[in-house]
CSV table of C-alpha atoms in Angstrom, one decimal:
chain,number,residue,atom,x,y,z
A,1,UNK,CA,0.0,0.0,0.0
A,2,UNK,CA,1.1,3.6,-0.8
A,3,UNK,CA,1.2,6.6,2.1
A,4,UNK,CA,-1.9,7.6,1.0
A,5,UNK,CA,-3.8,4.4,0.8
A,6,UNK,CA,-2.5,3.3,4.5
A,7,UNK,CA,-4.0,6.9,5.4
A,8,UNK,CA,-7.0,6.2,4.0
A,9,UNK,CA,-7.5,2.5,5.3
A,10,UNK,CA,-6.8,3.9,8.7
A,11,UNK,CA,-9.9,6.1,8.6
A,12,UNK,CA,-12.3,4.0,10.9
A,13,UNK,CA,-16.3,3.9,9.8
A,14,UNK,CA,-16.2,5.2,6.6
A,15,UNK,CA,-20.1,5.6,6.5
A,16,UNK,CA,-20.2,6.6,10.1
A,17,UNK,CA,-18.2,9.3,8.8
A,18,UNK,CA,-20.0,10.5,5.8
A,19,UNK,CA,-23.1,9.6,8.0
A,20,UNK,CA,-24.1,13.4,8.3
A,21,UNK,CA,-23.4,14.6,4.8
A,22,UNK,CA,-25.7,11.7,3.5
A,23,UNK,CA,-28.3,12.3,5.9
A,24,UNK,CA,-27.7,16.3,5.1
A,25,UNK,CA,-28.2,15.1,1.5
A,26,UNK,CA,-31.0,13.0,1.6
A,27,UNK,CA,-33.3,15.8,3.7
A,28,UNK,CA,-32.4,18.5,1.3
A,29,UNK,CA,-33.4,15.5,-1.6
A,30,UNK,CA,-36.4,15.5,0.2
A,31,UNK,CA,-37.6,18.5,0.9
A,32,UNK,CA,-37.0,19.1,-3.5
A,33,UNK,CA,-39.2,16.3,-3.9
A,34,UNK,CA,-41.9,17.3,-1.5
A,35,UNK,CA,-42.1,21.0,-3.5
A,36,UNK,CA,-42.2,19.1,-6.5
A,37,UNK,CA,-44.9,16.9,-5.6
A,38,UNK,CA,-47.0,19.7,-4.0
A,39,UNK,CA,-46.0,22.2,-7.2
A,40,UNK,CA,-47.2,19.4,-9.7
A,41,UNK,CA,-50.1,18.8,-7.7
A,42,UNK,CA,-51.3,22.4,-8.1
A,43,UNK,CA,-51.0,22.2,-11.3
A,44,UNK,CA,-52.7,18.7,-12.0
A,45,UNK,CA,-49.2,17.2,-12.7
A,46,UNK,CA,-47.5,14.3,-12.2
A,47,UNK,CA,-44.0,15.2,-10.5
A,48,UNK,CA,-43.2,10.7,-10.8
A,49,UNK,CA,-43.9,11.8,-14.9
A,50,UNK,CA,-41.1,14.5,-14.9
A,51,UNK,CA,-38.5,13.1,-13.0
A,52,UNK,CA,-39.2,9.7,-14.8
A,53,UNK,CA,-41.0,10.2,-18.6
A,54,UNK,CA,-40.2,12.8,-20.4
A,55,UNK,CA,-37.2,14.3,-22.1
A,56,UNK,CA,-33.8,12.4,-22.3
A,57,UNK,CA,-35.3,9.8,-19.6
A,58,UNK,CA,-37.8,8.8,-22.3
A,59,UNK,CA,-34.5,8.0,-24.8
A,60,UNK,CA,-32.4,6.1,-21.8
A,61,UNK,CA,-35.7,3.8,-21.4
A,62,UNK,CA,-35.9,3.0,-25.1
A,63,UNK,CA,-32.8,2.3,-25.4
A,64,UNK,CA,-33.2,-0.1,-22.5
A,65,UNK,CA,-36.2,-1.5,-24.1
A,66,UNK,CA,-35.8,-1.7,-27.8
A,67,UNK,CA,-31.5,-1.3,-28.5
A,68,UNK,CA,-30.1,1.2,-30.1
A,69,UNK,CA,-31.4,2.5,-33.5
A,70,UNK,CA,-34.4,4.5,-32.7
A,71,UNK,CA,-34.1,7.9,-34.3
A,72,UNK,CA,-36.5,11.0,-35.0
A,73,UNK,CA,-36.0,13.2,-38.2
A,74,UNK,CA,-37.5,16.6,-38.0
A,75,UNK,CA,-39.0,18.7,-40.4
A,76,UNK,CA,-35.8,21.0,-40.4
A,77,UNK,CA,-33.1,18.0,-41.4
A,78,UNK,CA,-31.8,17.4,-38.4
A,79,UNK,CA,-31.9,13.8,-37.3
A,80,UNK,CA,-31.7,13.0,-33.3
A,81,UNK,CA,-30.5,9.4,-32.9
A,82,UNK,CA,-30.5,7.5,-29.7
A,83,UNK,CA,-26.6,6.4,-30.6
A,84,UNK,CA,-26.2,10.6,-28.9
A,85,UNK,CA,-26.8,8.5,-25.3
A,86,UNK,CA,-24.5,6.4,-23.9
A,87,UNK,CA,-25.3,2.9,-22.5
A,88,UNK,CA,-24.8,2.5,-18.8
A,89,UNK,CA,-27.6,4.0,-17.5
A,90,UNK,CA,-29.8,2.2,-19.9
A,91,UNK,CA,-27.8,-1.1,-19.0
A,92,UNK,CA,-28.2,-1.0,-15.5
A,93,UNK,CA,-31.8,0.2,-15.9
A,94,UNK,CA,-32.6,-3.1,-18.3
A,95,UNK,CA,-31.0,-5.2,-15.3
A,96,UNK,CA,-33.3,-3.3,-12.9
A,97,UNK,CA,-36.1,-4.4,-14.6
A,98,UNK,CA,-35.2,-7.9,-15.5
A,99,UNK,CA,-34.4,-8.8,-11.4
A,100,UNK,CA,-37.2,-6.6,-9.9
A,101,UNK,CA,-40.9,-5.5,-10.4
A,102,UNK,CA,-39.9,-2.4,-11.5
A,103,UNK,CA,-40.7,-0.9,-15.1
A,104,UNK,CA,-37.4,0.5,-17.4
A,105,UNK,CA,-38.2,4.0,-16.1
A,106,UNK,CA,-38.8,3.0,-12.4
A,107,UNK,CA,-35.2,1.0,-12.6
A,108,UNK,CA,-34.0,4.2,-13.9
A,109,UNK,CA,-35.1,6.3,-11.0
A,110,UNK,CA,-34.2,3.9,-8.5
A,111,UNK,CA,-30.5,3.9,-9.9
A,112,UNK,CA,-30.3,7.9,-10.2
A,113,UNK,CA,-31.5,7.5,-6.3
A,114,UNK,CA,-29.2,4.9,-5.2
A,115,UNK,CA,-26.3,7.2,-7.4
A,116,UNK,CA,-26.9,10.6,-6.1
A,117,UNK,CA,-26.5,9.3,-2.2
A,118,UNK,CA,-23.1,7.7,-3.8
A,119,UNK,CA,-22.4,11.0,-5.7
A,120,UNK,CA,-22.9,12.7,-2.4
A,121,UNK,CA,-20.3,10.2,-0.6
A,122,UNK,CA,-17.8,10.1,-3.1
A,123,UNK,CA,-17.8,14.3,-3.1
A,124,UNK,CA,-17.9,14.1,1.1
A,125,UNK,CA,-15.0,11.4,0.5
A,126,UNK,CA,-12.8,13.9,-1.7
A,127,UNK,CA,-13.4,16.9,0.0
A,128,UNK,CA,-12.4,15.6,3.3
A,129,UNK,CA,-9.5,14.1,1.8
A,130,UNK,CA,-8.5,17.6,0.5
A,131,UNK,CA,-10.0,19.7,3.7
A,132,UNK,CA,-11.5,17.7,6.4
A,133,UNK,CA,-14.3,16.0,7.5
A,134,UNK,CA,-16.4,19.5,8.1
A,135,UNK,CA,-15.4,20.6,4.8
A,136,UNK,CA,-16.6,17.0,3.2
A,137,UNK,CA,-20.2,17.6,4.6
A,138,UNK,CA,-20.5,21.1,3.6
A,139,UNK,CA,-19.4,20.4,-0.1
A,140,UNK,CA,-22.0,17.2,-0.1
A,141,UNK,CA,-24.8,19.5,1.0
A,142,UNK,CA,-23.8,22.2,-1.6
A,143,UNK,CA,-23.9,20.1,-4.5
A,144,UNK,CA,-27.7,19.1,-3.1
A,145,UNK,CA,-29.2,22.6,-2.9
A,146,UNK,CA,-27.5,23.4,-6.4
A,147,UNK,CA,-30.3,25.5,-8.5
A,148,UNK,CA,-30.9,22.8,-10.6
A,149,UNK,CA,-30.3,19.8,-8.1
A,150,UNK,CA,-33.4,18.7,-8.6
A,151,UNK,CA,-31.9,16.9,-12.0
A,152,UNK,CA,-29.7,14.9,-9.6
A,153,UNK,CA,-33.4,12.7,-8.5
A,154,UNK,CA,-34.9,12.4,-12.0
A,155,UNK,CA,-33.6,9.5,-14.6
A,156,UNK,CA,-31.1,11.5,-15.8
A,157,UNK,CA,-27.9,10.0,-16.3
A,158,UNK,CA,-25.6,13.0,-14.0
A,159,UNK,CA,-25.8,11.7,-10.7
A,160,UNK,CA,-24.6,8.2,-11.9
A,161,UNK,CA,-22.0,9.9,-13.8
A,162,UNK,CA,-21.1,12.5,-10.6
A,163,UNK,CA,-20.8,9.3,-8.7
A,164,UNK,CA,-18.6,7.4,-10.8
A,165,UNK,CA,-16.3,10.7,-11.4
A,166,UNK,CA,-15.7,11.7,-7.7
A,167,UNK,CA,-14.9,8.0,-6.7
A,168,UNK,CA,-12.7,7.6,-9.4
A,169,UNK,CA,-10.8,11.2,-8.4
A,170,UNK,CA,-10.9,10.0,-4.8
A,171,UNK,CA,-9.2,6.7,-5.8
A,172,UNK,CA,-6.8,8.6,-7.6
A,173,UNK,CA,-6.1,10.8,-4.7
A,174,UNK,CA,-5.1,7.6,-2.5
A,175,UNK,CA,-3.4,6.3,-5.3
A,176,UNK,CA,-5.7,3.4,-6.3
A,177,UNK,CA,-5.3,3.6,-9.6
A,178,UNK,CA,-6.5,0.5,-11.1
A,179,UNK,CA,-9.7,1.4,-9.3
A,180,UNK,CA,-9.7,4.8,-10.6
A,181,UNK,CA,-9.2,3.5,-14.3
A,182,UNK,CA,-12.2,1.2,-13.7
A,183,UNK,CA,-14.0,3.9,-12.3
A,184,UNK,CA,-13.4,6.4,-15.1
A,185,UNK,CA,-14.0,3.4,-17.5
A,186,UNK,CA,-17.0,3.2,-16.3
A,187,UNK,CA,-17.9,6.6,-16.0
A,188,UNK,CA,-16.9,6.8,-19.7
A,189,UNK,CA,-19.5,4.8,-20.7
A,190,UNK,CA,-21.9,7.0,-19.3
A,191,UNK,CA,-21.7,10.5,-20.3
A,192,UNK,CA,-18.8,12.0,-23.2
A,193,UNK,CA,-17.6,14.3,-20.5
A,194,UNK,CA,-15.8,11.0,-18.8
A,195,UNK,CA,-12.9,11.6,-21.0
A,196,UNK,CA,-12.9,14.4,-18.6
A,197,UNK,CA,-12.4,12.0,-15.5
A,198,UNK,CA,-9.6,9.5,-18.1
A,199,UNK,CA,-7.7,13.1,-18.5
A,200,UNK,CA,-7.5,13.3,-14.4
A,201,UNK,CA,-6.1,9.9,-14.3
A,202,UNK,CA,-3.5,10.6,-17.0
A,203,UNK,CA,-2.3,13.6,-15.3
A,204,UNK,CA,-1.8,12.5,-12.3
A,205,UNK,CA,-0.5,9.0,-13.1
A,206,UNK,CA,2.1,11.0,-15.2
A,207,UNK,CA,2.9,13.8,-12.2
A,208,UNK,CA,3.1,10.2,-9.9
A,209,UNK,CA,5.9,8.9,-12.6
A,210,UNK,CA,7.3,12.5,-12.5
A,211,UNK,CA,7.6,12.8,-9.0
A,212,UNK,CA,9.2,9.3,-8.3
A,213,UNK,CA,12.2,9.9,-10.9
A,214,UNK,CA,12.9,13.2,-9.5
A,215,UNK,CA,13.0,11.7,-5.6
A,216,UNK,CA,14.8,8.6,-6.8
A,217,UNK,CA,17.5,11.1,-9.0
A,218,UNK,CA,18.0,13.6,-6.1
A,219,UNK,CA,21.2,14.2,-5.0
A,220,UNK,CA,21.7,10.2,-5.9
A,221,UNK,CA,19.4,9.0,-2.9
A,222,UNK,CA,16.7,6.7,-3.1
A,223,UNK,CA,13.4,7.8,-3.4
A,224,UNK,CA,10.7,6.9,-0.5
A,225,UNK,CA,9.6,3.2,-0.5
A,226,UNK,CA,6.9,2.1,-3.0
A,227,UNK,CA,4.9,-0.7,-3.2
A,228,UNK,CA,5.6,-4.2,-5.2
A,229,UNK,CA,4.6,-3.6,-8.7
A,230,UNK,CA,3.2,0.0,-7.9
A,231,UNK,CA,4.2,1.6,-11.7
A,232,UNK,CA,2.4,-1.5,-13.3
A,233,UNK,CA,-0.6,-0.5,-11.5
A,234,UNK,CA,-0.6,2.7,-12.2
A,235,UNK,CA,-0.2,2.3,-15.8
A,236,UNK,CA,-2.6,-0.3,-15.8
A,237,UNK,CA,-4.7,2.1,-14.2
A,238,UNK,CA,-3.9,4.7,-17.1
A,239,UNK,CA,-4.6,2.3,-19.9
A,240,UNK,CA,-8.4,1.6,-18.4
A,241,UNK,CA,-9.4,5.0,-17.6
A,242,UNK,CA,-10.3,6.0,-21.3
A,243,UNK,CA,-11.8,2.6,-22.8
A,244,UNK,CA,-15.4,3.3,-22.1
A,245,UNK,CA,-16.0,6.5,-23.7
A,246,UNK,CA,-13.3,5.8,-26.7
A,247,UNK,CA,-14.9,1.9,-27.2
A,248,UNK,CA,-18.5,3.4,-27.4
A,249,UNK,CA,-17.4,6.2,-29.7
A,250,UNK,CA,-15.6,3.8,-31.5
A,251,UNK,CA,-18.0,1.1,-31.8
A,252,UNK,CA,-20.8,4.3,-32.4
A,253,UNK,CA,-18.3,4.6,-35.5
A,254,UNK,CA,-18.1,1.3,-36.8
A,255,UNK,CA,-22.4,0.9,-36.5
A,256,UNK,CA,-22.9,4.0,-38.4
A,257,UNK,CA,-20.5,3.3,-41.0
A,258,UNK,CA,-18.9,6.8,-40.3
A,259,UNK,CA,-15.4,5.8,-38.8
A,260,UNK,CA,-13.7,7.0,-35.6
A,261,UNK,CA,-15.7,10.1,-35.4
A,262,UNK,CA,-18.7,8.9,-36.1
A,263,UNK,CA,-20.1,9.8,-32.6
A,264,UNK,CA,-19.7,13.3,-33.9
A,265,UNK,CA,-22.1,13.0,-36.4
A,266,UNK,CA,-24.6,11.7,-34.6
A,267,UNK,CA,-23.9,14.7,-31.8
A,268,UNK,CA,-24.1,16.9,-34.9
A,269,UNK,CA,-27.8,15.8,-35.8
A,270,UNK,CA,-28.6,17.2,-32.2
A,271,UNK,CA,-27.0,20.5,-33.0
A,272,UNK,CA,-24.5,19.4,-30.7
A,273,UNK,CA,-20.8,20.5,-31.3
A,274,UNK,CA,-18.0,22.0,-29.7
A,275,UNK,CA,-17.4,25.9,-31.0
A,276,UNK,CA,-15.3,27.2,-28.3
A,277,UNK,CA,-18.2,29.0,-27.0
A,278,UNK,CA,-19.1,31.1,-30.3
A,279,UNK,CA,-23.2,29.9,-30.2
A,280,UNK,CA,-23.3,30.0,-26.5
A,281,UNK,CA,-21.6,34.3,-26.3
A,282,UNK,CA,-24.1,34.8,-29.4
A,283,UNK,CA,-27.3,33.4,-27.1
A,284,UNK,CA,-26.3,35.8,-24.2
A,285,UNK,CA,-25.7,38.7,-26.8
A,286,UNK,CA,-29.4,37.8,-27.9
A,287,UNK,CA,-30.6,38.4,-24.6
A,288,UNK,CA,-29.8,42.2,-24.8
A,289,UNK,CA,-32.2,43.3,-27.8
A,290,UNK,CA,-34.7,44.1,-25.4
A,291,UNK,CA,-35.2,45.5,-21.6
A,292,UNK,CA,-36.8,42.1,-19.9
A,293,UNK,CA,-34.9,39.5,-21.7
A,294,UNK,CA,-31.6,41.8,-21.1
A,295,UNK,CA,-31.9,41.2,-17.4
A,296,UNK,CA,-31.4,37.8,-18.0
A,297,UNK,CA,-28.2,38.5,-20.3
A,298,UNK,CA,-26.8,39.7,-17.1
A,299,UNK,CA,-27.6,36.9,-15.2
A,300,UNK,CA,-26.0,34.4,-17.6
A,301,UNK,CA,-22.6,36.8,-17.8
A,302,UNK,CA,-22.5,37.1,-13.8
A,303,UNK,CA,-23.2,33.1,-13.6
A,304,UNK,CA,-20.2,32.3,-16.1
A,305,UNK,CA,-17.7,35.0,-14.2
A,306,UNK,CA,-18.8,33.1,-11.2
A,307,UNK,CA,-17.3,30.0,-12.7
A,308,UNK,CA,-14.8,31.5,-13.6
A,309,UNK,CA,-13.7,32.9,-10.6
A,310,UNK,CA,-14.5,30.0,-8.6
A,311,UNK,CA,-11.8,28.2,-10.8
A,312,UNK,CA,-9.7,31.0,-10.3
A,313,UNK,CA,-9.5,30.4,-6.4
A,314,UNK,CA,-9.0,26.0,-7.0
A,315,UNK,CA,-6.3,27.0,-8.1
A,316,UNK,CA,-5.0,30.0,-5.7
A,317,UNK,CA,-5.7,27.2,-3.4
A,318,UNK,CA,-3.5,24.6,-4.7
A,319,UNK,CA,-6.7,21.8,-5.6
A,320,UNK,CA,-4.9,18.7,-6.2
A,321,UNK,CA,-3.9,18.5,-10.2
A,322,UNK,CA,-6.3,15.6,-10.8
A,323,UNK,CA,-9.4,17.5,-9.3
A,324,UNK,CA,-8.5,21.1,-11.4
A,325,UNK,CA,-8.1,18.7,-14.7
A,326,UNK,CA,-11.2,17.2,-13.9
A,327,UNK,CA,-13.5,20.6,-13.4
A,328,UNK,CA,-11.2,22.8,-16.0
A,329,UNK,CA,-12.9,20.2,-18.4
A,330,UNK,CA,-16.5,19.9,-17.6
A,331,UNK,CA,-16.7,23.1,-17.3
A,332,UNK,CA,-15.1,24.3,-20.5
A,333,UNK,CA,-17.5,21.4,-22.5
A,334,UNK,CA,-20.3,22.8,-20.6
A,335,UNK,CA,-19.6,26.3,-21.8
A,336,UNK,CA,-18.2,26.1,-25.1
A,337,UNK,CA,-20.4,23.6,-26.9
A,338,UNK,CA,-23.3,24.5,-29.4
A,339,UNK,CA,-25.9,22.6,-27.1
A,340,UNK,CA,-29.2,23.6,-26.3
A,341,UNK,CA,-28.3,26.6,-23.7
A,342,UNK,CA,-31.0,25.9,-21.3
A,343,UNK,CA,-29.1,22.0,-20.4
A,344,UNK,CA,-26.0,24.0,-19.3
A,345,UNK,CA,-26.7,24.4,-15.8
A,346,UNK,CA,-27.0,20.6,-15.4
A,347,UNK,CA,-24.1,19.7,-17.8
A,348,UNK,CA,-22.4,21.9,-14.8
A,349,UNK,CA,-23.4,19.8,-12.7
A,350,UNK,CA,-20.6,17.4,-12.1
A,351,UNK,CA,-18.1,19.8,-12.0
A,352,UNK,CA,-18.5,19.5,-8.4
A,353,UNK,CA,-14.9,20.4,-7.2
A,354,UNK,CA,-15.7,24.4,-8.2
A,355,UNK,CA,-17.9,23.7,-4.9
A,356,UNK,CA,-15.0,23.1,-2.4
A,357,UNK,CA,-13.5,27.0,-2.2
A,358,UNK,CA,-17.6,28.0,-1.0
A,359,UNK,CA,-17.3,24.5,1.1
A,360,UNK,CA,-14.2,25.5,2.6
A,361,UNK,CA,-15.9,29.2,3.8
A,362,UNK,CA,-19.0,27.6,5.0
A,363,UNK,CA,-17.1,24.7,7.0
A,364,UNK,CA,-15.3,27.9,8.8
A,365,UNK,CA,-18.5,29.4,9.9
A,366,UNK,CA,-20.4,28.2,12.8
A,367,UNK,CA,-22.2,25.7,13.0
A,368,UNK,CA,-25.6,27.5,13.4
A,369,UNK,CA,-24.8,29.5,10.7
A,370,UNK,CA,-23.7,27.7,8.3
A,371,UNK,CA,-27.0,25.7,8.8
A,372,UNK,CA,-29.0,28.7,8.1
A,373,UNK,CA,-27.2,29.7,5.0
A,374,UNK,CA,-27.8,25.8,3.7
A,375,UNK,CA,-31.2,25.5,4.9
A,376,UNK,CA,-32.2,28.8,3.4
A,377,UNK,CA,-31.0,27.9,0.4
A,378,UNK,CA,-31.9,24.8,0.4
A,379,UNK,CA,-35.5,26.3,0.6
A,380,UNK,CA,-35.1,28.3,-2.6
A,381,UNK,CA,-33.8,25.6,-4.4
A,382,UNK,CA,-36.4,23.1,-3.4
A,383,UNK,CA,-39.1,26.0,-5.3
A,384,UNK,CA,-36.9,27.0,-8.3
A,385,UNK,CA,-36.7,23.4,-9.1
A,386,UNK,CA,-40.4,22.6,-8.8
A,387,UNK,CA,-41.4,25.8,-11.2
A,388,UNK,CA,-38.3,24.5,-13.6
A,389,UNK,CA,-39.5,21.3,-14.1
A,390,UNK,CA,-43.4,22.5,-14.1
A,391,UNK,CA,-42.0,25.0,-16.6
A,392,UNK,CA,-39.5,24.2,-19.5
A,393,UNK,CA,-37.4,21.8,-17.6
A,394,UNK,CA,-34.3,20.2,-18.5
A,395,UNK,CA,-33.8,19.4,-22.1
């Protein structure tokens, strides 16, 4: 075992630890849930029908049920193929239903469940790695009473991804790293962004390598101790981390007949592309022809400084490499591709380590207040996501 992993193994009662952030987590879950329900309910809706049947969780249960194939060609040209989502979610939701009662779309709300509690732990696990164990609860309950958190309870395929990702970047941080390539593997088969989570691997499997020549080289001494067959691990590790997302793209390729980027052609027929940003700075610019729409120009430029900033201060604070790589990614996809604008705030939604600077702040508050900033915003959240998904929704 490496430094790290002995520190990690020596952590007694993992869950008893993270036992407050995931009871934090579920509550503010909860209390989204119960607004929805009650919002729906006003409004002679079904809040089960929006978390579970419409929008992208209608494709993830085809898929499940009928294969890949299905596509829809509009009246403008553009054809939307169900190749554009990737298969785990629909796997483990096909499994769901073959072992339990449970329909394709139930399965695939029970898994986003199961996932987000897992997405909450793995972000508690990182963040206290990083900061400590006050700091791991905080972040967990930020990432719940996130504007649009109410995404991470419908059949949506972010919190299995979120999961996946901060496990993964936790396993890299205690130098697990055949773990973490499984995990990112995994997570690659998922969502696109998991190249994002392969990339975190790389980089710090290469800084590992980097580090261990320059100890071993220094002034001719020998490096501190490493574990039996450590470098194999660690490239075996490297060599996992990217097969999920590359084999589906590839094999996305080879079933269209389009070669390697074949995935990108399907992406295309959902208007989906990566322009560095170009459509997304046009759509704000839009939002200035008139005085109401204008106010909401502002908002999008004050919400994008925000992330930026926030970035800014992960790295004034010296994140760990793998965790900037990570977030520096999903947030620059999530920003600078052609995609429908109003799925950006939950493409964001991953790129959890932007949370730990405002983690860090509230964990040095006390206590009491600290639980009246999260409770009051968990409040506000809990509304803006039941008149979101009673509105427009997620795309």
């Amino acid at each position: 075992m490496t430094d790290l992993e002995t520190r990690a193994a020596g952590r007694p009662g993992a869950l008893c630890r993270a036992a407050p952030a995931l009871l934090g987590y579920a509550a503010v879950r909860a209390l989204g849930l119960l607004a929805l329900a009650l919002w729906s309910a006003a409004r002679d809706k079904s809040a089960y029908t929006l978390l579970t049947a419409r929008w992208d969780s209608l494709w993830y249960t085809r898929v499940a049920e009928l294969g890949y194939g299905y596509e829809v060609r509009l009246p403008d040209g553009d054809v939307h193929s169900n190749l554009a989502f990737f298969p785990l979610l629909p796997w483990l939701e096909r499994l769901g239903a073959a072992l339990t009662p449970l329909s394709h779309a139930d399965a695939g709300y029970a898994v986003s469940l199961l996932a987000s509690l897992a997405a909450a732990w793995g972000i508690f696990a990182v963040a206290e790695h990083v900061y400590g164990r006050r700091a791991g609860v905080c972040a967990a309950l930020l990432w719940a009473v996130l504007p649009v958190g109410i995404v991470q309870s419908m059949a949506y395929s972010e919190s299995l991804f979120t999961a996946l990702a901060a496990w993964s970047l936790y396993a890299v941080l205690t130098g697990r790293w055949v773990t973490a390539g499984a995990l990112a593997a995994l997570a690659g088969l998922t969502r696109p962004v998991g190249l994002a989570v392969a990339a975190a691997v790389w980089v710090a499997a290469i800084a590992a390598f980097v580090r261990s020549r320059s100890d071993a080289g220094a002034d001719g001494a020998r490096g501190p101790a490493r574990a039996p067959g450590d470098g194999a691990r660690r490239v075996l590790g490297m060599l996992l981390a990217p097969l999920g997302a590359a084999g589906y793209a590839l094999w996305v390729g080879h079933r269209t007949g389009k070669g390697p980027l074949g995935y990108l052609d399907v992406q295309a027929g959902w208007r989906n592309g990566f322009d560095g940003g170009v459509a997304f700075a046009r759509f704000i610019a839009g939002r200035f022809t008139s005085f109401p729409s204008a106010l909401a120009g502002v908002g999008l430029i004050a919400g994008v400084a925000l992330l930026v900033w926030l970035y800014v201060v992960c790295v004034r604070q010296r994140q760990p490499l793998p965790l900037l790589v990570y977030a520096g990614i999903v947030t620059a996809l999530a920003l600078c591709t052609s995609s429908y604008f109003g799925s950006k705030p939950r493409l964001l939604l991953p790129a959890f380590p932007l949370l730990l600077p405002l983690a860090l702040a509230l964990a040095r508050m006390r206590t009491s207040r600290s639980a009246l900033v999260v409770g009051g915003v968990a409040v506000a959240s809990a509304v803006y996501g039941a008149f979101w998904l009673n509105g427009s929704g997620p795309p």
